[in-house]
Amino acid sequence: MLLFVSTLLKIGFVLAILLGIAPVLVWVERRQSSMMQDRVGPVRAGIPLPATLADIIRGPLAWGAKAVAYGGLAFAVLALLGGLYFWATLGLSGVSESGMTSGVYFGLAVLGVAIAAFHFAASWVVKHAVDSRNELTLFGLLHPAVDSLKMFWKEDFVPPRADKFLFHIAPIIALIPALATYAVIPFGPDLHWGPEGEPFKWLFSVVPEGAALAGETIPLQVANINVGILFVFAVAGTGIVGAAIAGYSSDNKYALLGGLRAASQMVSYEVTLGLTLVGCFMIYGTLLLDEMVVWQQEHVWGFLVQPLALILFFFASIAEMKRVPFDAPEGESEIVAGYFLEYSGFKFGMFMTGEFLEHLVSSSLIVTLFFGGYDVPLLHSDGFHLGDWLGFDILLPHIAVIAISIVVFLLKMGVFVFLQIQVRWTLPRFRYDQIMQLCWKIILPLSLANILVTGVLILAIG
């Protein structure tokens, strides 16, 4: 029963992350397009408010959030002073008569800082969520939200001579792989559940490094299957079929050209995408993503041992997603809109959502393979080990360690999503022949050379 419930919760968490961030990416892209191409930005969409209500939002609500933030800072200072007192009198591992330790106080100080930071950000957001026109714009976030609702009601146009079955199933084939591939990505360390009768025993306790604990251990990964990352390549490859079928079934020559471009480009970069990571597999000695993270925790992060693989995988993944500068299958200046030209309403939204979800999946893979995944430097299962740096450690309960690891993983993922968005608005579109030459004449030979050099170094070092 616990396994079933935990799996449902993990699936819900992953879907909340993917489907929650995708609209934000739409907002980011539209803001950038309004700046780069002089278009109307998403901030033009707003809900008119009475002047009195707008003044209340900008005034008392914002100041209330700021007051809570200052309270969090005061709480953090008091907790820090308490931690220093216990550290000076009892040592970090000492326990007072009340059962409190200096590590607990330091943890409360971190919590107070987090509360203060959140409410300072909230006060700024509330203050600027209403513009000078007294319209609630939420920085333009209402625009993608309204667009999502609008897609449900727009006409679902189907070309008269299209293949109806293939036309309807193509968006599903394009969207599902983007969701399914995230199932094998670990987004946090193992969660230790207490023994029967004490289910929350370990959550609020300090878990020693390498200790054997009674009870269930729940990996923060939807599915830990033995083929590991090969599952990602196998499932992601089916997205090629969705784009090709969409172009073929639309009964439109422009859509057919886009489908042919998408199929050839994605098949080509699917080959190089796998070869760029072979060097990582040789060093990590496994195909399981969770074990790759463990290897990086015990040694160094992957980008230090495979820097060329990181660069090649980054650009190959952008090409696999068909994003600028590799968006020849969607080139509006040549083939109007490419393989999804005849799609409208929610089917068009499924294609777009799939592309933005691919951003998150590829960024998560980069973080997992090259930047330690959920690993946080100096953070262990029992807290921060700062003895070599500051002369003391900070003990944290198990649930705090889990939360910090998940948040750091999401922040790392956000950095690479931001980089991919910047690439889109920095480089112009490549010609189709340039895209193919980059794949077969540059990335593929460099990937093979990286495999050769990695193998030689492994044999030389032993």
Coordinates of C-alpha atoms in Angstrom, one line a residue:
M1 CA 0.0 0.0 0.0
L2 CA 2.8 2.4 0.9
L3 CA 4.6 1.7 -2.4
F4 CA 1.3 2.3 -4.4
V5 CA 0.6 5.6 -2.6
S6 CA 4.2 6.8 -2.9
T7 CA 4.3 6.1 -6.6
L8 CA 1.1 8.1 -7.1
L9 CA 2.5 11.0 -5.1
K10 CA 5.7 10.9 -7.2
I11 CA 3.8 10.9 -10.4
G12 CA 1.7 13.8 -9.2
F13 CA 4.8 15.7 -8.2
V14 CA 6.5 15.2 -11.5
L15 CA 3.3 16.2 -13.5
A16 CA 2.9 19.3 -11.3
I17 CA 6.5 20.3 -12.1
L18 CA 6.2 19.6 -15.8
L19 CA 2.8 21.1 -16.4
G20 CA 3.4 24.0 -14.0
I21 CA 6.6 25.2 -15.5
A22 CA 5.6 24.8 -19.2
P23 CA 3.2 27.8 -19.1
V24 CA 6.0 29.9 -17.4
L25 CA 8.2 29.0 -20.4
V26 CA 5.5 30.2 -22.8
W27 CA 5.5 33.5 -20.8
V28 CA 9.3 33.8 -20.9
E29 CA 9.4 33.1 -24.6
R30 CA 6.7 35.7 -25.4
R31 CA 8.4 38.3 -23.3
Q32 CA 11.6 37.7 -25.2
S33 CA 9.8 37.7 -28.6
S34 CA 8.2 41.1 -27.7
M35 CA 11.6 42.5 -27.0
M36 CA 13.5 41.0 -29.9
Q37 CA 10.9 41.2 -32.6
D38 CA 8.9 44.3 -31.4
R39 CA 5.7 42.3 -30.8
V40 CA 3.0 43.0 -28.3
G41 CA 4.1 41.4 -25.1
P42 CA 2.0 39.2 -22.7
V43 CA 1.8 42.1 -20.1
R44 CA -1.0 43.7 -22.3
A45 CA -3.3 41.0 -21.0
G46 CA -4.9 42.1 -17.7
I47 CA -8.0 42.2 -15.5
P48 CA -9.3 45.7 -14.8
L49 CA -9.6 46.4 -11.1
P50 CA -11.3 49.2 -9.2
A51 CA -8.8 51.9 -8.1
T52 CA -9.4 51.3 -4.4
L53 CA -8.8 47.5 -4.7
A54 CA -5.6 48.1 -6.8
D55 CA -4.3 50.5 -4.1
I56 CA -5.0 47.9 -1.4
I57 CA -3.0 45.3 -3.3
R58 CA -0.1 47.6 -3.9
G59 CA -0.2 49.0 -0.4
P60 CA -1.4 47.0 2.7
L61 CA -0.9 43.5 1.1
A62 CA 2.6 44.3 0.0
W63 CA 3.5 45.8 3.3
G64 CA 2.0 42.8 5.2
A65 CA 4.1 40.4 3.3
K66 CA 7.2 42.5 4.0
A67 CA 6.3 42.6 7.7
V68 CA 6.2 38.8 7.7
A69 CA 9.6 38.8 6.0
Y70 CA 11.1 41.0 8.7
G71 CA 9.6 38.7 11.3
G72 CA 11.3 35.7 9.6
L73 CA 14.6 37.6 9.7
A74 CA 14.2 38.3 13.4
F75 CA 13.4 34.6 14.0
A76 CA 16.5 33.5 12.1
V77 CA 18.7 35.8 14.1
L78 CA 17.3 34.5 17.4
A79 CA 17.7 30.9 16.2
L80 CA 21.3 31.5 15.1
L81 CA 22.2 33.0 18.5
G82 CA 20.6 30.0 20.2
G83 CA 22.7 27.7 17.9
L84 CA 25.9 29.5 18.7
Y85 CA 25.1 29.4 22.4
F86 CA 24.6 25.6 22.4
W87 CA 27.6 25.1 20.1
A88 CA 29.8 27.1 22.6
T89 CA 28.5 25.3 25.7
L90 CA 27.7 21.7 24.5
G91 CA 29.4 21.3 21.2
L92 CA 27.5 20.6 18.0
S93 CA 26.7 17.0 18.9
G94 CA 25.7 17.7 22.5
V95 CA 22.1 17.5 23.6
S96 CA 20.6 19.9 26.1
E97 CA 18.1 18.8 28.8
S98 CA 15.3 19.9 26.5
G99 CA 16.6 17.6 23.7
M100 CA 17.6 20.6 21.5
T101 CA 21.0 20.7 19.8
S102 CA 22.9 23.4 18.1
G103 CA 22.3 21.8 14.7
V104 CA 18.5 22.1 15.2
Y105 CA 18.9 25.8 16.0
F106 CA 21.0 26.3 12.9
G107 CA 18.3 24.5 10.9
L108 CA 15.7 26.8 12.3
A109 CA 17.8 29.8 11.4
V110 CA 18.0 28.6 7.8
L111 CA 14.2 28.1 7.9
G112 CA 13.7 31.7 9.1
V113 CA 15.9 33.0 6.2
A114 CA 13.9 31.0 3.7
I115 CA 10.6 32.4 5.1
A116 CA 12.0 35.9 4.9
A117 CA 13.2 35.5 1.4
F118 CA 9.9 34.0 0.2
H119 CA 7.9 36.9 1.8
F120 CA 10.2 39.6 0.5
A121 CA 9.7 38.1 -3.0
A122 CA 6.0 37.9 -2.4
S123 CA 5.8 41.5 -1.3
W124 CA 7.6 42.6 -4.5
V125 CA 5.3 40.4 -6.6
V126 CA 2.2 41.7 -5.0
K127 CA 3.3 45.3 -5.3
H128 CA 4.1 45.0 -9.0
A129 CA 1.3 42.6 -10.0
V130 CA -1.0 45.5 -10.7
D131 CA 0.3 47.9 -13.4
S132 CA -0.2 51.7 -13.7
R133 CA -3.5 51.1 -15.5
N134 CA -4.9 49.4 -12.4
E135 CA -5.0 46.1 -14.3
L136 CA -4.0 42.8 -12.6
T137 CA -1.4 41.5 -15.1
L138 CA 0.8 39.2 -12.9
F139 CA 3.7 40.2 -15.1
G140 CA 2.0 38.7 -18.1
L141 CA 1.4 35.3 -16.6
L142 CA -2.3 35.6 -17.2
H143 CA -1.7 35.5 -20.9
P144 CA -0.5 31.8 -21.2
A145 CA -3.2 30.8 -18.6
V146 CA -5.9 32.4 -20.8
D147 CA -4.4 30.9 -23.9
S148 CA -4.5 27.4 -22.3
L149 CA -8.2 27.9 -21.6
K150 CA -8.9 29.3 -25.0
M151 CA -7.4 26.2 -26.7
F152 CA -10.2 24.0 -25.2
W153 CA -12.9 26.1 -27.0
K154 CA -11.3 26.9 -30.3
E155 CA -12.5 25.0 -33.4
D156 CA -10.9 21.7 -33.9
F157 CA -10.3 21.9 -37.7
V158 CA -9.6 18.7 -39.6
P159 CA -8.7 18.9 -43.3
P160 CA -11.5 17.2 -45.4
R161 CA -9.1 14.8 -47.1
A162 CA -6.8 14.1 -44.1
D163 CA -6.3 10.7 -42.7
K164 CA -8.6 11.2 -39.7
F165 CA -7.2 8.5 -37.4
L166 CA -3.5 9.4 -37.9
F167 CA -4.4 13.1 -37.8
H168 CA -6.0 12.8 -34.3
I169 CA -3.4 10.4 -32.9
A170 CA -0.2 12.4 -33.9
P171 CA -0.4 15.1 -31.2
I172 CA -0.8 12.3 -28.6
I173 CA 2.3 10.5 -29.9
A174 CA 4.2 13.8 -29.7
L175 CA 3.2 14.7 -26.2
I176 CA 3.2 11.4 -24.3
P177 CA 7.0 10.6 -24.7
A178 CA 7.9 14.0 -23.2
L179 CA 6.0 13.0 -20.1
A180 CA 7.0 9.4 -19.9
T181 CA 10.8 10.0 -20.2
Y182 CA 10.8 11.9 -16.9
A183 CA 9.8 8.7 -15.1
V184 CA 13.4 7.5 -14.8
I185 CA 15.0 10.8 -13.7
P186 CA 15.8 10.8 -10.0
F187 CA 14.9 14.2 -8.5
G188 CA 16.0 13.6 -4.9
P189 CA 17.8 11.1 -2.6
D190 CA 16.1 8.1 -1.1
L191 CA 13.4 8.8 1.4
H192 CA 13.5 6.7 4.5
W193 CA 10.1 5.7 5.9
G194 CA 9.9 4.6 9.5
P195 CA 9.1 1.0 10.6
E196 CA 5.6 -0.2 11.2
G197 CA 3.9 1.7 14.0
E198 CA 6.3 4.6 13.7
P199 CA 5.9 5.7 10.0
F200 CA 7.4 9.2 10.6
K201 CA 10.3 8.1 12.8
W202 CA 13.1 8.9 10.4
L203 CA 11.6 12.0 8.7
F204 CA 12.2 14.3 11.6
S205 CA 15.4 12.5 12.9
V206 CA 19.0 13.0 11.9
V207 CA 19.9 10.0 9.7
P208 CA 23.6 9.1 10.1
E209 CA 25.7 8.5 7.0
G210 CA 25.5 4.9 5.8
A211 CA 23.2 3.8 8.7
A212 CA 21.0 0.7 8.2
L213 CA 17.5 1.9 9.0
A214 CA 14.5 -0.3 9.7
G215 CA 11.4 0.4 7.5
E216 CA 10.8 1.2 3.9
T217 CA 13.1 3.1 1.6
I218 CA 11.4 5.1 -1.1
P219 CA 13.5 6.2 -4.1
L220 CA 12.5 9.7 -5.4
Q221 CA 12.2 8.4 -8.9
V222 CA 9.0 7.3 -10.5
A223 CA 10.4 4.1 -12.1
N224 CA 13.9 2.6 -11.4
I225 CA 14.1 0.2 -14.3
N226 CA 17.2 -1.8 -15.2
V227 CA 17.7 -0.3 -18.7
G228 CA 18.1 3.2 -17.2
I229 CA 18.8 5.9 -19.7
L230 CA 18.1 3.5 -22.7
F231 CA 14.5 3.9 -21.7
V232 CA 14.8 7.7 -22.3
F233 CA 16.2 7.2 -25.8
A234 CA 13.7 4.5 -26.7
V235 CA 10.6 6.5 -25.6
A236 CA 11.9 9.9 -26.9
G237 CA 12.5 8.3 -30.3
T238 CA 8.7 7.7 -30.7
G239 CA 8.3 11.5 -30.8
I240 CA 9.8 11.3 -34.3
V241 CA 6.8 9.2 -35.4
G242 CA 4.4 11.9 -34.1
A243 CA 5.9 14.6 -36.2
A244 CA 6.2 12.5 -39.3
I245 CA 2.6 11.3 -39.0
A246 CA 1.3 14.8 -38.4
G247 CA 2.9 16.0 -41.6
Y248 CA 1.8 13.0 -43.7
S249 CA -1.8 12.8 -42.5
S250 CA -2.6 16.5 -43.0
D251 CA -3.0 16.4 -46.8
N252 CA -0.9 19.5 -47.1
K253 CA 2.4 19.8 -49.0
Y254 CA 3.9 22.3 -46.6
A255 CA 3.0 20.1 -43.6
L256 CA 4.5 17.1 -45.5
L257 CA 7.7 18.9 -46.1
G258 CA 7.9 19.8 -42.4
G259 CA 7.2 16.2 -41.4
L260 CA 10.0 14.9 -43.7
R261 CA 12.4 17.5 -42.3
A262 CA 11.5 16.6 -38.7
A263 CA 11.9 12.9 -39.3
S264 CA 15.3 13.2 -41.0
Q265 CA 16.6 15.7 -38.5
M266 CA 15.4 13.9 -35.4
V267 CA 16.6 10.5 -36.6
S268 CA 20.1 12.0 -37.4
Y269 CA 20.4 13.7 -34.0
E270 CA 19.0 10.7 -32.2
V271 CA 22.1 8.8 -33.3
T272 CA 24.5 11.5 -32.2
L273 CA 22.6 12.1 -29.0
G274 CA 23.3 8.6 -27.8
L275 CA 27.0 8.6 -28.9
T276 CA 27.7 11.8 -27.0
L277 CA 26.9 10.0 -23.7
V278 CA 28.9 6.8 -24.3
G279 CA 31.9 8.3 -22.6
C280 CA 29.8 9.0 -19.5
F281 CA 28.6 5.4 -19.5
M282 CA 32.2 4.2 -19.6
I283 CA 33.2 6.3 -16.7
Y284 CA 30.2 5.8 -14.5
G285 CA 30.1 2.0 -15.3
T286 CA 26.3 2.0 -15.3
L287 CA 23.2 2.9 -17.3
L288 CA 21.1 3.7 -14.2
L289 CA 20.6 7.4 -13.7
D290 CA 20.4 7.1 -9.9
E291 CA 23.7 5.2 -9.8
M292 CA 25.3 7.9 -12.0
V293 CA 24.3 10.5 -9.4
V294 CA 25.8 8.4 -6.6
W295 CA 29.1 8.1 -8.6
Q296 CA 29.2 11.9 -8.9
Q297 CA 28.6 12.3 -5.2
E298 CA 31.5 10.0 -4.4
H299 CA 33.9 11.4 -7.0
V300 CA 33.3 14.6 -9.0
W301 CA 30.5 16.0 -11.1
G302 CA 30.4 14.7 -14.6
F303 CA 31.2 17.9 -16.5
L304 CA 34.7 17.8 -15.0
V305 CA 35.4 14.3 -16.5
Q306 CA 33.4 14.7 -19.7
P307 CA 33.4 18.4 -20.7
L308 CA 33.2 17.7 -24.5
A309 CA 30.2 15.3 -24.0
L310 CA 28.4 18.1 -22.1
I311 CA 28.8 20.6 -25.0
L312 CA 27.9 18.1 -27.7
F313 CA 24.9 16.8 -25.8
F314 CA 23.6 20.3 -25.1
F315 CA 23.4 21.3 -28.7
A316 CA 22.3 17.9 -29.9
S317 CA 19.4 17.9 -27.5
I318 CA 18.3 21.4 -28.8
A319 CA 18.4 20.0 -32.3
E320 CA 16.4 17.0 -31.2
M321 CA 13.7 19.3 -29.8
K322 CA 13.5 21.1 -33.1
R323 CA 14.1 24.5 -31.5
V324 CA 15.9 27.6 -32.8
P325 CA 18.4 27.5 -34.4
F326 CA 17.4 24.0 -35.5
D327 CA 13.7 24.7 -36.2
A328 CA 13.8 23.9 -39.9
P329 CA 10.8 21.5 -39.6
E330 CA 8.7 24.5 -38.4
G331 CA 10.4 27.3 -40.5
E332 CA 7.6 29.8 -41.0
S333 CA 9.5 31.8 -43.6
E334 CA 9.7 28.7 -45.8
I335 CA 6.9 26.2 -45.0
V336 CA 4.4 28.4 -43.1
A337 CA 4.4 26.3 -39.9
G338 CA 5.7 22.9 -40.8
Y339 CA 4.3 19.6 -39.8
F340 CA 1.6 21.0 -37.5
L341 CA 0.3 23.6 -40.0
E342 CA -3.2 22.1 -40.2
Y343 CA -3.6 21.7 -36.4
S344 CA -5.7 24.1 -34.3
G345 CA -7.2 24.3 -30.8
F346 CA -6.0 21.8 -28.2
K347 CA -4.2 19.6 -30.7
F348 CA -1.9 22.5 -31.6
G349 CA -1.5 23.1 -27.8
M350 CA -0.4 19.5 -27.4
F351 CA 2.4 19.9 -29.9
M352 CA 3.6 23.1 -28.2
T353 CA 3.3 21.7 -24.7
G354 CA 5.4 18.7 -25.8
E355 CA 8.2 21.0 -27.1
F356 CA 8.3 22.9 -23.8
L357 CA 8.3 19.7 -21.8
E358 CA 11.2 18.5 -23.8
H359 CA 13.1 21.5 -22.5
L360 CA 12.6 20.3 -19.0
V361 CA 13.5 16.7 -19.7
S362 CA 16.7 17.6 -21.6
S363 CA 17.7 20.1 -18.8
S364 CA 17.0 17.4 -16.2
L365 CA 19.2 14.9 -18.1
I366 CA 22.0 17.4 -18.3
V367 CA 21.8 18.1 -14.6
T368 CA 21.7 14.4 -13.8
L369 CA 24.5 13.3 -16.1
F370 CA 26.9 16.2 -15.7
F371 CA 26.1 18.3 -12.6
G372 CA 25.4 15.7 -9.9
G373 CA 21.6 15.6 -10.2
Y374 CA 20.2 16.4 -6.7
D375 CA 23.7 16.4 -5.1
V376 CA 24.6 19.4 -3.0
P377 CA 28.2 20.0 -2.2
L378 CA 29.0 19.2 1.5
L379 CA 25.4 18.0 2.1
H380 CA 25.2 14.4 3.4
S381 CA 22.3 12.4 4.8
D382 CA 22.8 13.9 8.3
G383 CA 23.3 17.5 7.2
F384 CA 26.1 19.8 6.1
H385 CA 29.7 18.6 6.8
L386 CA 31.6 21.8 7.3
G387 CA 34.3 20.5 9.6
D388 CA 37.1 20.9 7.1
W389 CA 36.0 24.5 6.2
L390 CA 34.5 26.0 9.4
G391 CA 35.3 23.5 12.1
F392 CA 31.8 22.3 12.7
D393 CA 28.9 20.5 11.1
I394 CA 25.2 21.4 10.8
L395 CA 23.0 18.5 11.6
L396 CA 19.6 18.5 9.8
P397 CA 16.6 16.2 10.0
H398 CA 16.0 13.8 7.2
I399 CA 13.1 15.7 5.7
A400 CA 15.1 18.9 5.5
V401 CA 17.9 17.1 3.6
I402 CA 15.3 15.8 1.2
A403 CA 13.8 19.2 0.7
I404 CA 17.1 20.9 0.1
S405 CA 18.2 18.3 -2.4
I406 CA 14.9 18.6 -4.4
V407 CA 15.0 22.4 -4.5
V408 CA 18.7 22.4 -5.6
F409 CA 17.8 19.9 -8.4
L410 CA 15.0 22.2 -9.6
L411 CA 17.3 25.2 -9.5
K412 CA 19.9 23.5 -11.6
M413 CA 17.3 22.4 -14.1
G414 CA 16.0 26.0 -14.2
V415 CA 19.5 27.3 -15.1
F416 CA 19.7 25.1 -18.2
V417 CA 16.2 25.8 -19.2
F418 CA 17.1 29.5 -19.1
L419 CA 20.3 28.8 -21.2
Q420 CA 18.2 27.0 -23.9
I421 CA 15.7 29.8 -24.0
Q422 CA 18.6 32.2 -24.5
V423 CA 20.0 30.2 -27.4
R424 CA 16.7 30.4 -29.1
W425 CA 16.8 34.2 -29.1
T426 CA 20.5 34.6 -29.8
L427 CA 21.2 32.5 -32.9
P428 CA 19.5 32.7 -36.3
R429 CA 18.0 29.6 -37.9
F430 CA 20.4 27.3 -39.7
R431 CA 19.8 26.2 -43.2
Y432 CA 18.7 22.5 -43.5
D433 CA 22.0 21.5 -45.1
Q434 CA 23.9 23.2 -42.3
I435 CA 21.9 21.3 -39.7
M436 CA 22.8 18.0 -41.4
Q437 CA 26.4 18.9 -41.8
L438 CA 26.7 19.9 -38.1
C439 CA 25.3 16.5 -37.2
W440 CA 27.2 14.2 -39.4
K441 CA 30.4 16.1 -40.0
I442 CA 31.1 17.7 -36.6
I443 CA 29.1 16.3 -33.7
L444 CA 29.3 12.7 -34.8
P445 CA 33.1 12.6 -35.4
L446 CA 33.7 14.5 -32.1
S447 CA 31.5 12.0 -30.3
L448 CA 33.5 9.1 -31.6
A449 CA 36.7 10.8 -30.8
N450 CA 35.5 11.5 -27.3
I451 CA 34.7 7.7 -26.9
L452 CA 38.2 6.8 -28.1
V453 CA 40.0 9.2 -25.8
T454 CA 37.9 8.2 -22.9
G455 CA 38.6 4.5 -23.5
V456 CA 42.3 5.2 -23.8
L457 CA 42.4 7.2 -20.6
I458 CA 40.4 4.5 -18.7
L459 CA 42.9 1.8 -19.8
A460 CA 45.9 4.1 -19.0
I461 CA 44.7 5.1 -15.6
G462 CA 43.4 1.6 -14.8

